XYZ file of C-alpha atoms in Angstrom:
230
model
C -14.706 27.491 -37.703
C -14.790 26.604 -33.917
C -17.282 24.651 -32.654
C -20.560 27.077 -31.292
C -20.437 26.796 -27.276
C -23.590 24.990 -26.119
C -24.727 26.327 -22.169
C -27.741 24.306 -21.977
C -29.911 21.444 -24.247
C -33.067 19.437 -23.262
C -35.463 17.367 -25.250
C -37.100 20.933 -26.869
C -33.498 23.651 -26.885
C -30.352 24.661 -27.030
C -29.188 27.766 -25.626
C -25.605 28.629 -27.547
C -23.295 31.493 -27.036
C -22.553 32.844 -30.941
C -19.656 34.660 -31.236
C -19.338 37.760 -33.108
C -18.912 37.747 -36.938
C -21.317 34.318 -37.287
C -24.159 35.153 -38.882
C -27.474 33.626 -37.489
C -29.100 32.720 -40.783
C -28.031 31.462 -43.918
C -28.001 33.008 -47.531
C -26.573 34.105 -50.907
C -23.116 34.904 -49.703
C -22.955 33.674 -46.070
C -20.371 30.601 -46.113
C -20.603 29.709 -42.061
C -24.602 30.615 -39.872
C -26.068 29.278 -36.992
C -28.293 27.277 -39.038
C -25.789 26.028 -41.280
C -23.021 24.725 -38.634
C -24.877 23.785 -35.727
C -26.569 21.241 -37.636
C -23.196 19.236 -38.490
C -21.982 19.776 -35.000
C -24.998 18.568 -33.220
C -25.913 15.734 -35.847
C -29.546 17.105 -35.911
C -31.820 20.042 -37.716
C -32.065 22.900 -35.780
C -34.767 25.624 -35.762
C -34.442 29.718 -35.358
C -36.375 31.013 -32.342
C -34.671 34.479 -32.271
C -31.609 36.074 -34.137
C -29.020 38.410 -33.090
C -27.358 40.676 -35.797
C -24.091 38.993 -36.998
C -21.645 41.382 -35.281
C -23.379 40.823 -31.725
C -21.926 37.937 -29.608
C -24.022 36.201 -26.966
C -26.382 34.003 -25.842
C -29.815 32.692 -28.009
C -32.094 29.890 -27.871
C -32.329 27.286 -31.163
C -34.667 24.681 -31.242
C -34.838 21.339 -32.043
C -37.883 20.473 -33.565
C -40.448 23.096 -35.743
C -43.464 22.570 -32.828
C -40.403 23.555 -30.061
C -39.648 26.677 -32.050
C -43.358 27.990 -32.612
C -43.637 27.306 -28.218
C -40.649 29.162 -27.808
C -41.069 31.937 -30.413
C -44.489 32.505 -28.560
C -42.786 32.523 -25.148
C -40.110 35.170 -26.539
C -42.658 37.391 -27.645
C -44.645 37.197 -24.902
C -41.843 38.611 -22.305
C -41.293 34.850 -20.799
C -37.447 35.379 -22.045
C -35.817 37.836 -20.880
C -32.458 39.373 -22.462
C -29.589 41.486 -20.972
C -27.279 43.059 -23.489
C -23.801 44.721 -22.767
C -22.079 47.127 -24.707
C -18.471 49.156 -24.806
C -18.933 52.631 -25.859
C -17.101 55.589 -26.028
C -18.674 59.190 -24.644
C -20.637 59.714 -21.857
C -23.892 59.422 -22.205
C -26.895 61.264 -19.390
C -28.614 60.481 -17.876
C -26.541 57.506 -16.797
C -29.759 55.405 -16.218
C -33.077 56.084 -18.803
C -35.061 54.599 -21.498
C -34.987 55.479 -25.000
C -38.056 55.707 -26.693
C -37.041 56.729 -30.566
C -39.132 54.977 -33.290
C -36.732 53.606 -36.364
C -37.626 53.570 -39.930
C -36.725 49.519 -41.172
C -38.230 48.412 -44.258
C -39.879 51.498 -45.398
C -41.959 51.418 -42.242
C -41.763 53.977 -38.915
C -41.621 50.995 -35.834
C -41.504 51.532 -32.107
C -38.384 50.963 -30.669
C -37.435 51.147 -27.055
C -34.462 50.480 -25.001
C -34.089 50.897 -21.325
C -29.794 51.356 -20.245
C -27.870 51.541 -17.411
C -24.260 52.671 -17.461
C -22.278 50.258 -14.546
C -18.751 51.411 -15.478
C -16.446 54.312 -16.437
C -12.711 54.522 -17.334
C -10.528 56.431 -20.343
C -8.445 54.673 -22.804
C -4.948 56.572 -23.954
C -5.442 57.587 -27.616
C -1.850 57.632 -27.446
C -0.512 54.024 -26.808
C 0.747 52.264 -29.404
C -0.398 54.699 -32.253
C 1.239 54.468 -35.530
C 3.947 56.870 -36.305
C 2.351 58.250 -39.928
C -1.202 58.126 -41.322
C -4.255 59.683 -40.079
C -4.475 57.706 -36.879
C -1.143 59.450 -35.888
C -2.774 62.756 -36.205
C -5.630 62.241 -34.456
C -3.927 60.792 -31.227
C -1.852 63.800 -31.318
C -4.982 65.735 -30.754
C -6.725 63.529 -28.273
C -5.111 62.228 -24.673
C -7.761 59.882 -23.525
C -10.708 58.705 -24.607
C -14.376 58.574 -22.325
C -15.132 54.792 -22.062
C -18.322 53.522 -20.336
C -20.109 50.030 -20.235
C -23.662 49.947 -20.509
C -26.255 47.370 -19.635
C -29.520 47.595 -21.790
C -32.712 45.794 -21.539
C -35.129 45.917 -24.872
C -38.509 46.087 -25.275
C -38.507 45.846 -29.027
C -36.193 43.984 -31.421
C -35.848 45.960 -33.930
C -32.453 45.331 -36.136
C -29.351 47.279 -34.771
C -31.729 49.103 -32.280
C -28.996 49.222 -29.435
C -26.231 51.103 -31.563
C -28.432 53.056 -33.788
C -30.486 54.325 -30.189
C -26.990 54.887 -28.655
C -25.536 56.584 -31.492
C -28.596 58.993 -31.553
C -27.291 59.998 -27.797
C -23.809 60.192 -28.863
C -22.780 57.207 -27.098
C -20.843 55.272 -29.526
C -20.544 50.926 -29.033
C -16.457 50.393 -29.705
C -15.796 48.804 -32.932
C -19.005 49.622 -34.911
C -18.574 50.042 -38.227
C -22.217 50.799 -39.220
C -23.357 53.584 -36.217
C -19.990 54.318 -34.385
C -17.835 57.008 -34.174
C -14.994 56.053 -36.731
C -12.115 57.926 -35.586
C -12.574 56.583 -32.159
C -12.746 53.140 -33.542
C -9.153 53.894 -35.640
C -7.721 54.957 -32.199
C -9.045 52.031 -30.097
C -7.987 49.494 -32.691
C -4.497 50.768 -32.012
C -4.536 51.233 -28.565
C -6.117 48.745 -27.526
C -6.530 45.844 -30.367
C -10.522 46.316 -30.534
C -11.348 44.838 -34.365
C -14.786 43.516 -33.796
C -18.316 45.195 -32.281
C -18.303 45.164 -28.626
C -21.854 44.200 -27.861
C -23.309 41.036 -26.878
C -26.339 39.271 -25.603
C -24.493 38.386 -21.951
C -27.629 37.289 -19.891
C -30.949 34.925 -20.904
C -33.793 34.181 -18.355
C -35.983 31.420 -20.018
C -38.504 28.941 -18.077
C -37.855 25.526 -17.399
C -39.649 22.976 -16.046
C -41.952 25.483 -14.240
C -38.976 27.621 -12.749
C -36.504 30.790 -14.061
C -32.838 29.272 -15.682
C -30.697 32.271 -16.060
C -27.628 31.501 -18.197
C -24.890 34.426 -17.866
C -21.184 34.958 -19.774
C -18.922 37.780 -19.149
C -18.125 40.905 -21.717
C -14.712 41.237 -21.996
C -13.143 44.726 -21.894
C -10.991 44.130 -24.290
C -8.917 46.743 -22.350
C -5.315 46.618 -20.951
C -4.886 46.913 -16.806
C -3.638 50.475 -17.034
C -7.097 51.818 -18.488
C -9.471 53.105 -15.960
């Protein structure tokens, strides 16, 4: 495994930038987590303050001590860190700037989820370029030229788990490479078009306090596209 990029540490955080297909928290199963290797390559126990689902890339805070993690856990809940996500999707989705306000059964329990979005980009993708000459991929990009690409910004409200794709996927706005929520042929298409293998969402701008004033840490989304899509 590579080393996990560290933005930011003081005396009470880090703020890392986990890359898609780490999971945050250890367990039956789970050979490499956040709280597993940043502990050997920091030389120091680290603390969860929030998690992001193992497919999603981006930026979270970890603390160093239990007393730091309770401070900062209360600060995250309270709306004192604030989190910008970005997402690749195929479709359109309207209107191009709203909230979604769809509860989400987790756990056996209905919860309140909400997600505000803003689309900030729009291009197509041929279905066509370097598709395989047999299999079902073949015949699908013999059906479909292009395919509707947007990038979305999204602000939450809630956490709950996978709210952003299963919220976008209820609009049919599908994130690129989700293999839980996404649309599946697309995904076959992409993969071959374009090389997408992984989830194209990720946690791409934190606004924490520090030492009475706003830090705002920020790392790009990559398309993942080649020059010629638009």
């Amino acid at each position: 495994m590579k080393p996990i990029e560290i933005l930011y540490q003081d005396e009470e955080i880090f703020v890392i930038n986990k890359p898609s297909g780490l999971a945050v928290q250890g367990g039956q199963g789970v050979t490499h987590s956040v709280d597993r290797d940043l502990p050997q390559q920091v030389g120091c126990p680290v603390y969860l303050v929030h998690r992001l689902d193992k497919d999603t890339a981006g930026l979270m805070i970890v603390a160093k001590s239990p007393a730091a993690a309770s401070k900062w856990t209360k600060l995250a809940g309270s709306g004192e860190v604030k989190k910008v996500y970005e997402a690749v999707c195929t479709g359109r989705i309207s209107p191009e700037k709203s909230v979604i306000r769809e509860s989400l059964v987790q756990h056996g329990a209905v919860r309140e989820a909400v997600t505000h979005y803003e689309v900030v980009k729009k291009w197509t993708v041929d279905a066509n370029a370097n598709a395989s000459a047999d299999g079902d991929c073949a015949n699908n990009s013999a059906q479909v030229k292009t395919i509707p690409m947007q990038k979305i910004r999204l602000k939450l409200e809630t956490g709950r788990m996978h709210q952003i794709r299963i919220h976008l996927a209820g609009k049919g706005c599908f994130i690129a490479g989700d293999d839980k929520h996404g649309d599946f042929k697309a995904n076959k298409l992409l993969k071959k078009a374009c090389g997408i293998k992984r989830l194209l969402l990720a946690s791409i701008s934190l606004d924490i306090p520090i030492c009475g004033e706003r830090k705002v840490f920020t790392i790009p989304l990559p398309d993942y596209f080649p020059p010629e899509s638009r």
